[in-house]
Tab-separated table of C-alpha atoms in Angstrom:
chain	number	residue	atom	x	y	z
A	1	UNK	CA	-32.508	-30.434	53.552
A	2	UNK	CA	-35.446	-32.129	55.346
A	3	UNK	CA	-38.650	-31.021	55.542
A	4	UNK	CA	-40.726	-31.794	58.110
A	5	UNK	CA	-44.429	-32.414	56.436
A	6	UNK	CA	-46.462	-33.307	60.361
A	7	UNK	CA	-43.838	-31.220	63.524
A	8	UNK	CA	-44.592	-33.408	66.063
A	9	UNK	CA	-46.167	-36.979	64.594
A	10	UNK	CA	-44.353	-39.701	64.938
A	11	UNK	CA	-44.692	-42.075	61.198
A	12	UNK	CA	-47.324	-44.057	63.100
A	13	UNK	CA	-49.454	-41.376	63.928
A	14	UNK	CA	-49.649	-40.485	60.977
A	15	UNK	CA	-49.948	-44.176	59.159
A	16	UNK	CA	-52.562	-44.465	62.013
A	17	UNK	CA	-54.486	-41.360	61.081
A	18	UNK	CA	-53.949	-42.159	57.168
A	19	UNK	CA	-55.304	-45.526	57.736
A	20	UNK	CA	-58.135	-44.369	59.837
A	21	UNK	CA	-59.970	-41.283	57.691
A	22	UNK	CA	-59.672	-43.780	55.069
A	23	UNK	CA	-61.673	-46.295	56.306
A	24	UNK	CA	-64.365	-44.024	57.541
A	25	UNK	CA	-66.948	-43.711	55.455
A	26	UNK	CA	-66.907	-40.891	55.564
A	27	UNK	CA	-64.132	-40.231	54.180
A	28	UNK	CA	-64.144	-42.557	50.515
A	29	UNK	CA	-65.122	-39.430	48.449
A	30	UNK	CA	-61.664	-37.951	49.082
A	31	UNK	CA	-58.389	-37.739	47.372
A	32	UNK	CA	-55.561	-38.223	48.600
A	33	UNK	CA	-54.694	-34.482	48.578
A	34	UNK	CA	-57.395	-34.139	50.724
A	35	UNK	CA	-56.951	-37.059	53.465
A	36	UNK	CA	-53.181	-35.850	53.341
A	37	UNK	CA	-54.561	-32.115	54.673
A	38	UNK	CA	-57.307	-33.339	57.703
A	39	UNK	CA	-53.071	-35.430	58.029
A	40	UNK	CA	-51.732	-32.685	57.965
A	41	UNK	CA	-53.828	-30.114	60.039
A	42	UNK	CA	-54.426	-32.456	63.237
A	43	UNK	CA	-53.291	-31.833	66.219
A	44	UNK	CA	-51.820	-34.315	69.392
A	45	UNK	CA	-53.510	-34.334	72.261
A	46	UNK	CA	-53.931	-36.692	75.693
A	47	UNK	CA	-57.044	-36.640	77.506
A	48	UNK	CA	-56.856	-38.249	81.165
A	49	UNK	CA	-59.078	-41.073	81.876
A	50	UNK	CA	-63.226	-40.307	82.361
A	51	UNK	CA	-62.136	-36.611	80.784
A	52	UNK	CA	-64.935	-35.117	78.522
A	53	UNK	CA	-63.080	-34.783	74.858
A	54	UNK	CA	-66.849	-33.544	74.041
A	55	UNK	CA	-70.188	-32.487	74.465
A	56	UNK	CA	-72.899	-31.783	72.304
A	57	UNK	CA	-74.309	-28.363	73.951
A	58	UNK	CA	-70.805	-27.328	73.169
A	59	UNK	CA	-68.868	-25.118	71.097
A	60	UNK	CA	-65.204	-26.367	70.262
A	61	UNK	CA	-62.982	-24.913	71.396
A	62	UNK	CA	-59.392	-26.996	69.720
A	63	UNK	CA	-57.215	-24.628	71.842
A	64	UNK	CA	-55.804	-22.698	69.594
A	65	UNK	CA	-56.941	-20.697	66.981
A	66	UNK	CA	-57.162	-21.105	63.077
A	67	UNK	CA	-57.534	-18.113	61.170
A	68	UNK	CA	-58.646	-20.146	57.479
A	69	UNK	CA	-61.347	-22.029	58.903
A	70	UNK	CA	-64.778	-20.289	60.429
A	71	UNK	CA	-67.660	-22.762	62.970
A	72	UNK	CA	-65.391	-25.419	62.693
A	73	UNK	CA	-65.761	-28.782	64.340
A	74	UNK	CA	-63.156	-31.974	65.888
A	75	UNK	CA	-63.264	-34.937	64.300
A	76	UNK	CA	-60.657	-37.336	66.735
A	77	UNK	CA	-59.026	-40.425	66.171
A	78	UNK	CA	-58.289	-42.596	69.279
A	79	UNK	CA	-54.659	-43.540	69.158
A	80	UNK	CA	-54.046	-45.574	72.244
A	81	UNK	CA	-56.278	-46.944	74.580
A	82	UNK	CA	-60.549	-47.329	74.309
A	83	UNK	CA	-62.777	-43.977	74.491
A	84	UNK	CA	-67.056	-43.880	75.107
A	85	UNK	CA	-69.022	-42.401	73.042
A	86	UNK	CA	-72.101	-41.200	74.594
A	87	UNK	CA	-75.232	-38.978	73.738
A	88	UNK	CA	-75.902	-37.641	77.242
A	89	UNK	CA	-72.785	-37.565	78.856
A	90	UNK	CA	-74.133	-35.169	81.619
A	91	UNK	CA	-77.151	-38.019	82.509
A	92	UNK	CA	-75.468	-40.445	85.229
A	93	UNK	CA	-77.463	-43.228	83.601
A	94	UNK	CA	-77.000	-42.426	79.683
A	95	UNK	CA	-75.265	-46.106	78.555
A	96	UNK	CA	-72.674	-45.502	75.738
A	97	UNK	CA	-73.970	-46.420	72.591
A	98	UNK	CA	-70.139	-47.343	70.949
A	99	UNK	CA	-66.490	-47.770	72.232
A	100	UNK	CA	-63.951	-46.306	69.985
A	101	UNK	CA	-60.719	-47.870	69.791
A	102	UNK	CA	-57.486	-46.904	67.957
A	103	UNK	CA	-57.699	-46.180	64.858
A	104	UNK	CA	-61.213	-45.436	65.223
A	105	UNK	CA	-62.835	-42.137	63.947
A	106	UNK	CA	-65.359	-40.352	66.147
A	107	UNK	CA	-66.743	-35.919	66.817
């Protein structure tokens, strides 16, 4: 019998997420089992160039229901490409404060 722990995620995707979480200071207190829970819960999503991924004033909407978690928040791991992270994306004069690349975590 084959058990698929991470449907939709390749081995490379899984390793990228694990490595990113281990590198992030926010997750240093978690053990391997806890890290694996995040990896298993991760959902692969593609964004178009210029698309706003998350807005500080918007409510989180992952596009799917998770009845077990109340007050959900989003965490993103860059799988491919780069992502400009800014404070006020609605202000054309606002400049990014950070550019996230492959394996970087933000959210």
